[in-house]
């Protein structure tokens, strides 16, 4: 996950491969609550690992459930069997509506029947999300609920015991959020012990597919709810949660929408395969494929998979009532930019009370790209876009906005000759942790860009100037890939030496370098099956690198390997000729320097900290000798590129050097005035 202030997406051009979806958020949190309330142990397979499920898990643990994870990643939940194990708890639920709403209902009923005091709170945005309709329904039942801030909004205090009135139907509005009805359906079996409990929906029920998920999962846990149309639900007397033993969480259909759209936009040579949802999915958002097909996508589906490729191009503008796909419909708003006419999305009033006001947010961010957008209380109309602007997208701490607008990076597929492809900046990209922590990594795995469009920063300099540390810091700040070219030369020298090759024989060393079986995993480096991490750090290995780097044949052999590091979303390359020979088109070139005395002192501190004896004078002499060797070699002698910016870091900390490079980078790109 990219835990950085912003992530810049270069223009993307095509897509292909296979995506394995994370577990459904809606199913995951419903299953967790049902397992927590049930008798027995439930094995939960393929559970979503996200912020929303984390707060639910923390809450269940605080309420007395036992949670254990097997070596295979299967979660075992030992439920409380409908009997409170604690009489007080303070639960923090972040911005997870799928945790706040059902836990409110369940704990209100448990406190009423068994006594207790529970406080439920979340982040600031959660305290702006209405819960009054659910609170009103529970109060009419007899539950004691206090709103600790604004009436009708969290945080909440639930207390008991109190007498419940179950003889009359429980009435709840259905036109604001289906989560209110879901909360009641999940909780009321706790008190349907001696008589039927009836729920009546007031007004039109929105997001019916999410209620379908709830009903199907209740069946698996032994609760057979009787439904009359979508207006009346009866929970039969004698209901009791029973663990089904094992539950498999299917992939998230809402998350699938981004990749269905991606296939419709950019899968031109082969289909994009999406695994985890398909024709047998419980989730209503799988019907997003119908909307994508209406816009021109070609879709094939199996029980647990989808394959999508581009059909019509440009896409077709459509008008659609989105009541059945409220979350996934957001993706259509960005797809509309690539259409042949306007796209109108209606019946989306629920967007107003989600993680943010999504109608207002989508309209504002689409306009940043240059789009013409019209909006109403429950509708949005988006017009096609031909002239794109590089935009810095505010995500409002809303995972779906971040993921939707990543698709705008494919604007090069629609931009005309007079409107070049532009990058897109996603602010606070880590908000995707709510449902899909590895979303951007997954996107990059199945997307391709032109090599020239992938940004590169080169940091060259002499030995011990700190370029490797600086490159790591800059790359981490931007979310970019790192190329430590010195590591490749060190590995080549080490491999040649271990193979008994004469290091003065350039062709023989080049043959070794060309077939390096080098792997980087979790901070370790292996050559074939041998871990060479520590060996690469030795001073003697550094000398091997300087020796083999003098051979033109070796540099040619490693050139393509270095070029292959130019990967999405961008690259920071450090070495001695990155800006002059390997990436002459880099967007920023830095030549890092420090005095020989300063570099010797730094190296001395490193060696002493490792228990290796050394002298500053000797180290300085060695560094000056290596500088001379690097500057005088025939193959790519050490020298700054003509357009490199000089950075003498003799008196600068690594943090100060990093900030300076990032400031230069900001001036070099289209987002210098967008933060």
XYZ file of C-alpha atoms in Angstrom:
675
model
C 0.000 0.000 0.000
C 1.241 3.499 -0.844
C 1.353 5.333 2.516
C 2.390 8.634 0.958
C 0.761 12.065 0.581
C 0.184 11.614 -3.143
C 0.711 9.144 -5.952
C 1.306 10.327 -9.505
C -0.042 8.056 -12.239
C 1.670 8.515 -15.608
C -0.404 8.131 -18.781
C -1.409 4.470 -19.112
C -2.074 2.870 -22.491
C -3.175 -0.762 -22.262
C -4.205 -3.520 -19.879
C -4.053 -7.292 -19.682
C -3.442 -10.155 -17.300
C -5.264 -11.507 -14.266
C -6.606 -9.775 -11.169
C -7.458 -11.674 -7.992
C -9.945 -9.609 -6.004
C -9.818 -9.108 -2.232
C -12.782 -10.385 -0.227
C -16.028 -8.450 -0.267
C -16.254 -5.780 2.456
C -20.029 -6.168 2.670
C -19.832 -9.925 3.079
C -16.749 -9.864 5.338
C -18.215 -7.625 8.036
C -21.630 -9.323 7.926
C -19.973 -12.728 8.309
C -17.769 -11.502 11.149
C -20.722 -10.150 13.117
C -22.827 -13.255 12.529
C -19.923 -15.488 13.532
C -19.372 -13.364 16.619
C -23.022 -13.641 17.684
C -23.325 -17.360 16.924
C -22.824 -20.480 18.958
C -19.704 -22.440 18.094
C -16.632 -21.813 15.986
C -16.787 -20.405 12.465
C -13.881 -20.702 10.035
C -13.795 -17.641 7.787
C -11.886 -18.149 4.532
C -10.647 -15.350 2.221
C -11.606 -12.590 4.666
C -10.901 -9.077 3.434
C -7.890 -7.536 5.202
C -8.782 -3.858 5.406
C -9.446 -0.938 7.737
C -13.167 -1.726 7.922
C -12.705 -5.371 8.864
C -9.946 -4.434 11.325
C -12.317 -2.280 13.393
C -14.947 -5.022 13.348
C -12.390 -7.583 14.526
C -11.213 -5.261 17.305
C -14.815 -4.797 18.399
C -15.582 -8.512 18.458
C -12.478 -9.149 20.531
C -13.491 -6.410 22.977
C -16.923 -8.039 23.279
C -15.449 -11.406 24.279
C -15.132 -13.321 21.010
C -12.031 -15.465 20.607
C -10.189 -14.893 17.320
C -7.437 -17.187 16.060
C -5.734 -17.303 12.661
C -4.385 -20.566 11.287
C -1.088 -20.983 9.450
C -3.112 -20.958 6.216
C -4.673 -17.580 6.967
C -8.092 -18.935 7.940
C -9.725 -16.966 10.759
C -11.464 -18.962 13.491
C -14.150 -16.997 15.335
C -15.562 -18.425 18.564
C -18.877 -16.634 19.030
C -20.608 -15.476 22.193
C -23.797 -17.407 21.451
C -25.947 -14.321 21.911
C -24.769 -13.884 25.516
C -22.732 -10.831 26.492
C -19.307 -11.630 27.930
C -18.701 -8.029 29.054
C -21.040 -5.415 30.447
C -19.215 -2.346 29.141
C -17.027 -1.420 26.183
C -15.922 1.585 24.162
C -15.690 0.715 20.475
C -13.933 2.826 17.836
C -15.279 2.023 14.367
C -13.346 4.393 12.104
C -15.425 5.253 9.046
C -16.904 1.774 8.652
C -20.646 1.983 8.138
C -20.762 -1.807 7.790
C -19.517 -2.013 11.385
C -21.198 1.005 13.026
C -24.781 0.332 11.921
C -25.114 -3.414 12.714
C -23.088 -3.207 15.943
C -25.350 -0.375 17.099
C -28.415 -2.558 16.576
C -26.917 -5.711 18.085
C -25.492 -4.019 21.187
C -28.628 -1.940 21.757
C -30.705 -5.144 21.874
C -28.185 -7.060 23.986
C -27.922 -4.166 26.446
C -31.724 -3.972 26.624
C -32.130 -7.678 27.410
C -28.976 -8.354 29.440
C -27.833 -4.966 30.718
C -24.657 -3.071 29.943
C -23.186 0.185 28.738
C -21.509 0.584 25.356
C -20.124 3.607 23.524
C -19.609 3.572 19.748
C -17.581 6.264 17.984
C -15.583 6.786 14.816
C -13.610 9.307 12.821
C -14.959 12.820 12.251
C -16.667 11.839 8.996
C -18.488 8.955 10.715
C -19.919 11.495 13.152
C -21.367 13.315 10.115
C -23.047 10.216 8.673
C -26.727 9.969 9.691
C -27.878 7.083 11.837
C -31.057 8.690 13.169
C -33.476 6.411 11.296
C -31.885 3.323 12.851
C -31.723 4.963 16.283
C -35.406 5.960 16.040
C -36.424 2.401 15.137
C -34.449 0.974 18.078
C -35.819 3.572 20.506
C -39.390 2.694 19.481
C -38.538 -0.899 20.371
C -37.538 0.281 23.840
C -33.745 0.519 23.537
C -31.985 3.295 25.455
C -29.709 5.193 23.053
C -28.096 8.587 23.597
C -26.431 10.579 20.819
C -23.361 12.049 22.519
C -22.882 14.778 19.926
C -25.464 15.873 17.376
C -28.837 14.161 17.608
C -29.200 11.486 14.922
C -25.457 10.982 14.492
C -22.674 9.031 16.210
C -21.058 8.851 18.700
C -23.658 6.823 20.557
C -24.155 5.507 24.082
C -26.232 2.328 24.501
C -27.454 1.345 27.957
C -29.725 -1.222 29.565
C -31.583 -3.107 30.736
C -34.894 -1.895 29.345
C -38.189 -3.468 28.357
C -38.617 -4.193 24.655
C -41.880 -3.862 22.730
C -41.775 -6.626 20.111
C -45.511 -6.954 19.545
C -45.658 -4.213 16.937
C -43.708 -4.196 13.638
C -40.343 -2.421 13.737
C -40.537 0.405 11.218
C -37.431 1.762 9.444
C -36.927 4.085 6.502
C -35.490 2.410 3.428
C -34.740 5.438 1.257
C -31.600 6.724 3.014
C -29.361 3.688 3.499
C -29.998 -0.031 3.201
C -27.517 -0.500 6.060
C -30.248 0.490 8.552
C -32.439 -2.431 7.452
C -29.411 -4.746 7.286
C -28.516 -3.785 10.872
C -31.984 -4.725 12.100
C -32.059 -7.970 10.144
C -28.703 -9.008 11.585
C -29.584 -8.052 15.161
C -33.257 -8.863 15.734
C -32.811 -12.679 15.747
C -31.185 -12.042 19.152
C -34.626 -11.229 20.577
C -36.898 -13.360 18.358
C -36.842 -16.148 20.890
C -40.529 -16.474 21.815
C -42.372 -14.592 19.071
C -42.032 -13.511 15.477
C -40.401 -10.117 14.971
C -41.580 -8.079 11.976
C -39.745 -5.264 10.193
C -41.653 -2.914 7.912
C -39.847 -0.625 5.479
C -41.171 2.908 5.164
C -40.767 4.334 1.658
C -38.881 2.803 -1.252
C -36.055 0.474 -0.292
C -32.802 1.443 -2.012
C -29.862 -0.882 -2.654
C -31.987 -4.047 -2.576
C -29.049 -6.239 -3.674
C -27.304 -5.503 -0.366
C -30.383 -6.733 1.518
C -30.249 -9.879 -0.624
C -26.684 -10.461 0.613
C -27.850 -10.043 4.215
C -30.728 -12.505 3.811
C -28.551 -15.128 2.132
C -25.902 -14.902 4.860
C -28.545 -15.129 7.579
C -29.679 -18.408 5.991
C -26.167 -19.786 6.323
C -26.244 -18.982 10.041
C -29.616 -20.637 10.607
C -31.997 -17.663 10.293
C -34.791 -18.046 7.717
C -36.269 -14.585 7.211
C -39.613 -14.434 5.426
C -39.791 -11.592 2.903
C -42.943 -10.020 1.482
C -41.809 -8.067 -1.551
C -39.164 -5.652 -0.202
C -41.457 -3.990 2.349
C -42.037 -6.529 5.130
C -39.607 -8.996 6.720
C -40.485 -11.554 9.392
C -37.921 -13.168 11.676
C -39.532 -16.347 13.014
C -39.860 -17.150 16.700
C -37.174 -19.437 18.038
C -34.461 -17.989 15.819
C -30.938 -18.685 17.011
C -27.604 -18.118 15.307
C -25.730 -21.329 14.579
C -22.299 -21.460 13.023
C -22.246 -23.099 9.580
C -18.748 -24.326 10.391
C -16.991 -22.622 7.502
C -17.743 -19.617 5.315
C -15.899 -18.551 2.184
C -15.955 -14.817 1.431
C -16.280 -14.128 -2.278
C -14.320 -11.370 -3.993
C -15.560 -7.796 -3.760
C -17.871 -7.033 -6.684
C -17.648 -3.275 -6.136
C -13.867 -3.503 -6.456
C -14.328 -5.594 -9.592
C -15.991 -2.601 -11.250
C -12.670 -0.766 -11.647
C -11.154 -3.676 -13.514
C -14.261 -4.305 -15.586
C -13.973 -0.659 -16.624
C -10.246 -1.083 -17.203
C -10.906 -3.988 -19.559
C -13.539 -1.964 -21.419
C -11.082 0.906 -21.831
C -7.743 -0.720 -22.477
C -7.835 -4.522 -22.960
C -7.449 -4.511 -26.728
C -5.078 -7.423 -27.382
C -6.338 -9.947 -24.820
C -9.072 -9.899 -22.181
C -8.478 -8.778 -18.630
C -9.413 -11.682 -16.346
C -10.976 -10.952 -12.958
C -11.126 -13.796 -10.436
C -13.235 -13.871 -7.282
C -16.668 -12.872 -8.620
C -18.784 -14.077 -11.483
C -22.233 -15.242 -12.494
C -22.762 -17.056 -9.179
C -21.987 -14.012 -7.024
C -24.285 -13.047 -4.124
C -23.480 -9.388 -4.628
C -25.712 -7.084 -6.579
C -22.767 -5.007 -7.755
C -21.831 -7.842 -10.106
C -24.597 -6.395 -12.283
C -22.190 -3.588 -13.034
C -21.158 -5.737 -15.982
C -24.574 -5.059 -17.557
C -23.889 -1.317 -17.443
C -20.382 -1.848 -18.815
C -21.813 -3.938 -21.652
C -24.321 -1.186 -22.413
C -21.365 1.176 -22.757
C -19.655 -1.242 -25.150
C -17.579 -3.667 -23.086
C -17.283 -7.291 -24.177
C -17.742 -9.520 -21.123
C -17.647 -13.272 -20.596
C -18.527 -14.716 -17.192
C -18.117 -17.961 -15.300
C -19.270 -18.870 -11.787
C -16.284 -17.165 -10.155
C -14.593 -15.187 -12.923
C -15.052 -12.472 -15.523
C -13.110 -11.713 -18.707
C -13.444 -8.227 -20.145
C -12.089 -6.585 -23.253
C -12.757 -3.456 -25.237
C -15.705 -3.617 -27.616
C -17.116 -0.293 -28.771
C -14.713 2.637 -28.930
C -15.378 5.278 -27.918
C -17.703 3.910 -25.281
C -21.417 4.637 -25.524
C -23.027 7.245 -23.314
C -25.931 5.782 -21.330
C -28.734 6.778 -18.966
C -29.125 4.414 -16.028
C -31.130 4.071 -12.825
C -28.333 3.009 -10.462
C -30.381 1.967 -7.448
C -29.207 -1.631 -7.880
C -25.462 -0.793 -8.044
C -24.968 2.278 -5.823
C -21.261 1.830 -5.071
C -20.141 0.413 -8.412
C -22.025 3.118 -10.303
C -19.346 5.624 -9.321
C -17.029 3.912 -11.796
C -19.454 4.734 -14.613
C -18.927 8.435 -13.955
C -15.262 8.151 -14.958
C -15.980 5.748 -17.822
C -18.327 8.456 -19.125
C -15.308 10.629 -19.942
C -14.420 8.126 -22.674
C -17.926 7.956 -24.198
C -19.463 9.268 -27.421
C -22.191 11.207 -25.611
C -23.322 12.218 -22.124
C -23.942 9.631 -19.414
C -26.668 10.223 -16.841
C -26.741 8.336 -13.531
C -29.990 8.574 -11.553
C -31.422 7.356 -8.232
C -28.085 7.863 -6.462
C -29.239 9.940 -3.482
C -27.457 7.467 -1.170
C -24.145 8.836 -2.498
C -24.786 11.926 -0.366
C -24.453 10.015 2.937
C -21.502 7.761 2.198
C -17.847 8.267 3.209
C -18.287 11.739 1.741
C -20.961 13.480 -0.326
C -20.041 11.467 -3.387
C -22.211 13.348 -5.883
C -20.568 16.664 -4.989
C -17.109 15.080 -4.758
C -17.299 13.281 -8.102
C -18.561 16.417 -9.832
C -15.794 18.578 -8.368
C -12.966 16.202 -9.259
C -14.279 15.449 -12.773
C -14.333 19.181 -13.456
C -10.653 19.393 -12.479
C -9.902 17.073 -15.398
C -11.781 19.479 -17.691
C -15.130 17.683 -17.833
C -18.555 19.274 -18.109
C -20.680 17.898 -15.264
C -24.256 18.528 -14.158
C -25.626 17.383 -10.831
C -28.879 17.209 -8.908
C -29.982 15.934 -5.541
C -30.039 12.327 -6.758
C -28.451 12.380 -10.225
C -25.238 13.149 -12.094
C -24.610 13.802 -15.786
C -21.074 13.588 -17.228
C -20.110 14.695 -20.725
C -17.274 13.162 -22.781
C -13.857 14.750 -22.443
C -11.477 15.374 -25.347
C -9.135 17.981 -23.889
C -7.718 16.637 -20.620
C -5.991 18.606 -17.871
C -3.449 17.174 -15.453
C -5.363 17.126 -12.200
C -4.605 16.605 -8.535
C -7.559 14.532 -7.300
C -8.755 15.156 -3.754
C -9.998 11.815 -2.405
C -11.916 12.979 0.701
C -10.619 9.905 2.582
C -12.950 7.929 0.298
C -11.494 4.730 -1.118
C -13.883 4.583 -4.065
C -12.995 8.066 -5.300
C -9.306 7.165 -5.289
C -9.906 3.956 -7.241
C -12.392 5.502 -9.700
C -10.097 8.332 -10.687
C -7.143 6.032 -11.299
C -8.969 5.203 -14.557
C -8.475 8.814 -15.672
C -4.798 7.936 -16.197
C -5.849 6.183 -19.423
C -6.723 9.559 -20.954
C -4.113 9.065 -23.664
C -6.517 6.572 -25.260
C -9.061 9.343 -25.781
C -7.019 12.538 -26.020
C -6.694 14.032 -29.504
C -3.573 15.234 -31.273
C -4.039 18.716 -29.856
C -4.570 17.331 -26.347
C -1.619 15.233 -25.201
C -1.890 12.539 -22.547
C -1.462 13.866 -19.018
C -0.622 12.328 -15.641
C -3.121 12.182 -12.782
C -2.238 12.789 -9.146
C -4.169 10.858 -6.474
C -3.970 12.562 -3.079
C -3.844 10.371 0.039
C -3.819 7.104 -1.954
C -3.683 5.044 1.249
C -7.430 5.632 1.709
C -7.920 2.504 -0.462
C -7.010 0.505 2.663
C -10.710 0.626 3.550
C -11.464 -2.155 1.046
C -8.503 -2.844 -1.277
C -5.111 -2.067 0.330
C -3.123 -3.290 -2.680
C -5.296 -1.631 -5.302
C -2.630 0.493 -6.956
C -0.060 -2.300 -6.942
C -2.656 -4.521 -8.632
C -3.476 -1.802 -11.161
C 0.200 -1.442 -12.095
C 0.582 -5.204 -12.522
C -2.076 -5.307 -15.256
C -1.454 -1.901 -16.876
C 1.170 -0.765 -19.335
C 2.597 2.610 -20.197
C 4.996 3.807 -22.836
C 8.518 3.685 -21.488
C 9.009 7.376 -22.215
C 5.928 8.211 -20.112
C 7.227 6.498 -16.969
C 9.033 9.186 -14.970
C 12.663 8.717 -13.967
C 14.834 10.541 -11.447
C 18.573 9.886 -11.685
C 20.930 10.396 -8.764
C 24.566 9.982 -9.778
C 27.690 10.619 -7.780
C 30.976 9.280 -6.481
C 31.464 6.467 -3.989
C 30.101 7.113 -0.471
C 28.324 10.309 -1.469
C 25.085 8.920 -0.023
C 23.296 8.522 -3.349
C 21.861 5.120 -2.452
C 20.317 6.380 0.790
C 19.018 9.506 -0.935
C 17.530 7.451 -3.778
C 15.723 5.218 -1.270
C 14.277 8.227 0.562
C 13.114 9.986 -2.614
C 11.599 6.788 -4.029
C 9.769 6.079 -0.785
C 8.298 9.591 -0.757
C 6.989 9.201 -4.316
C 6.080 5.505 -4.264
C 8.615 4.812 -7.022
C 10.753 1.772 -7.818
C 14.441 1.987 -6.854
C 17.363 0.921 -9.025
C 20.654 0.596 -7.170
C 22.907 0.159 -10.179
C 25.933 -0.294 -7.935
C 24.233 -3.401 -6.561
C 24.131 -4.881 -10.058
C 27.841 -4.250 -10.583
C 28.647 -5.626 -7.150
C 26.607 -8.735 -7.888
C 28.311 -9.114 -11.275
C 31.778 -8.859 -9.738
C 30.869 -11.255 -6.945
C 29.304 -13.777 -9.336
C 32.295 -13.617 -11.674
C 34.717 -14.103 -8.813
C 32.769 -17.070 -7.448
C 32.680 -18.575 -10.942
C 36.475 -18.298 -11.139
C 36.377 -15.780 -13.988
C 39.281 -13.392 -14.476
C 37.916 -9.926 -13.660
C 40.222 -8.411 -16.283
C 38.442 -10.433 -18.971
C 35.605 -8.072 -19.915
C 33.832 -10.486 -22.242
C 33.850 -13.314 -19.704
C 32.527 -11.050 -16.939
C 29.878 -9.658 -19.320
C 28.665 -13.191 -20.031
C 28.173 -13.683 -16.297
C 26.437 -10.310 -15.903
C 24.022 -10.959 -18.783
C 22.571 -14.026 -17.073
C 22.501 -12.821 -13.472
C 19.799 -14.726 -11.584
C 19.301 -11.908 -9.111
C 16.264 -11.559 -6.848
C 15.246 -8.867 -4.350
C 12.822 -10.004 -1.643
C 11.967 -8.250 1.610
C 15.287 -6.444 1.863
C 17.343 -9.539 0.996
C 19.248 -10.243 -2.224
C 19.768 -13.738 -3.584
C 21.935 -14.895 -6.453
C 20.271 -18.067 -7.627
C 19.482 -19.784 -4.322
C 22.306 -18.115 -2.361
C 21.687 -15.117 -0.103
C 24.369 -12.555 -0.922
C 22.922 -9.600 1.010
C 25.798 -9.305 3.465
C 28.453 -10.119 0.891
C 27.267 -7.240 -1.308
C 27.909 -4.774 1.514
C 31.559 -5.701 1.990
C 34.226 -3.190 1.035
C 35.972 -5.891 -0.956
C 32.839 -6.394 -3.045
C 32.754 -2.664 -3.728
C 36.241 -2.915 -5.148
C 35.090 -5.782 -7.377
C 32.285 -3.543 -8.683
C 34.687 -0.735 -9.599
C 36.893 -3.186 -11.439
C 34.203 -4.848 -13.564
C 32.512 -1.496 -14.275
C 35.519 -0.427 -16.326
C 34.596 -2.944 -19.037
C 32.388 -1.629 -21.843
C 31.105 -5.165 -22.440
C 29.866 -5.434 -18.854
C 28.094 -2.097 -19.023
C 26.362 -3.159 -22.234
C 25.364 -6.485 -20.671
C 23.748 -4.739 -17.711
C 22.169 -1.947 -19.737
C 18.932 -3.759 -20.632
C 18.602 -5.085 -17.083
C 18.779 -1.515 -15.828
C 16.313 -0.256 -18.445
C 13.853 -2.943 -17.315
C 13.636 -1.245 -13.916
C 11.653 1.561 -15.557
C 8.378 0.378 -14.114
C 5.133 1.914 -12.948
C 4.573 4.291 -11.347
C 8.127 5.643 -11.719
C 11.813 5.042 -11.045
C 14.605 6.538 -8.965
C 17.949 5.255 -10.258
C 21.264 5.821 -8.549
C 24.737 5.125 -9.845
C 27.532 6.784 -11.746
C 26.124 7.015 -15.273
C 22.364 6.778 -14.834
C 21.750 10.274 -16.196
C 24.438 10.201 -18.865
C 24.244 6.708 -20.367
C 21.272 4.697 -19.118
C 18.394 7.196 -18.765
C 19.435 10.292 -20.733
C 15.741 11.288 -20.995
C 15.207 11.329 -17.210
C 12.933 14.116 -16.011
C 15.355 15.080 -13.242
C 19.078 14.406 -12.956
C 20.962 15.066 -9.746
C 24.718 14.852 -9.344
C 25.373 14.280 -5.665
C 28.734 15.314 -4.280
C 30.489 15.657 -0.956
C 34.109 16.306 -0.097
C 36.406 13.313 0.194
C 36.941 14.179 3.853
C 33.183 14.172 4.544
C 32.663 10.908 2.690
C 35.578 9.295 4.561
C 34.097 10.340 7.899
C 30.709 8.913 6.947
C 32.215 5.630 5.844
C 34.317 5.494 9.007
C 31.196 5.804 11.192
C 29.477 3.041 9.211
C 32.389 0.647 9.595
C 32.967 1.372 13.278
C 29.252 0.793 13.976
C 29.681 -2.673 12.449
C 32.755 -3.419 14.560
C 35.149 -3.052 11.609
C 38.393 -1.211 12.336
C 39.374 1.584 9.940
C 41.161 4.907 9.737
C 39.737 8.094 8.263
C 42.992 8.844 6.466
C 43.092 5.416 4.872
C 39.468 5.587 3.839
C 39.961 9.014 2.295
C 42.911 7.741 0.315
C 40.878 4.785 -0.942
C 37.965 7.020 -1.927
C 40.201 9.433 -3.839
C 41.769 6.500 -5.685
C 38.343 5.128 -6.628
C 37.201 8.594 -7.729
C 40.182 8.844 -10.037
C 39.552 5.365 -11.409
C 35.846 6.110 -12.004
C 36.550 9.440 -13.696
C 39.258 8.096 -15.995
C 37.679 4.842 -17.153
C 36.869 4.566 -20.852
C 33.357 3.149 -20.336
C 30.995 5.823 -19.002
C 33.436 7.819 -16.901
C 32.011 9.427 -13.774
C 30.795 12.894 -14.740
C 27.590 14.879 -14.260
C 25.104 15.000 -17.122
C 25.031 18.328 -18.897
C 21.555 19.045 -17.516
C 22.129 17.627 -14.029
C 21.565 19.719 -10.926
C 24.537 19.693 -8.562
C 23.857 18.856 -4.927
C 26.718 19.089 -2.449
C 25.411 17.382 0.665
C 28.552 17.816 2.787
C 26.624 19.978 5.246
C 23.117 18.574 4.648
C 21.198 15.840 6.418
C 19.584 13.116 4.342
C 16.193 14.662 5.139
C 17.318 18.067 3.858
C 18.771 16.521 0.713
C 15.544 14.570 0.099
C 13.388 17.673 0.515
C 15.555 19.589 -1.946
C 15.315 16.853 -4.591
C 11.553 16.608 -4.126
C 11.260 20.375 -4.517
C 13.205 20.195 -7.792
C 10.976 17.335 -8.937
C 7.825 19.287 -8.151
C 9.026 22.182 -10.308
C 9.801 19.798 -13.163
C 6.253 18.359 -13.354
C 2.688 19.512 -14.063
C 1.631 19.553 -10.405
C 3.878 22.338 -9.117
C 0.845 24.410 -8.099
C -1.401 21.488 -7.047
C -1.158 20.064 -3.562
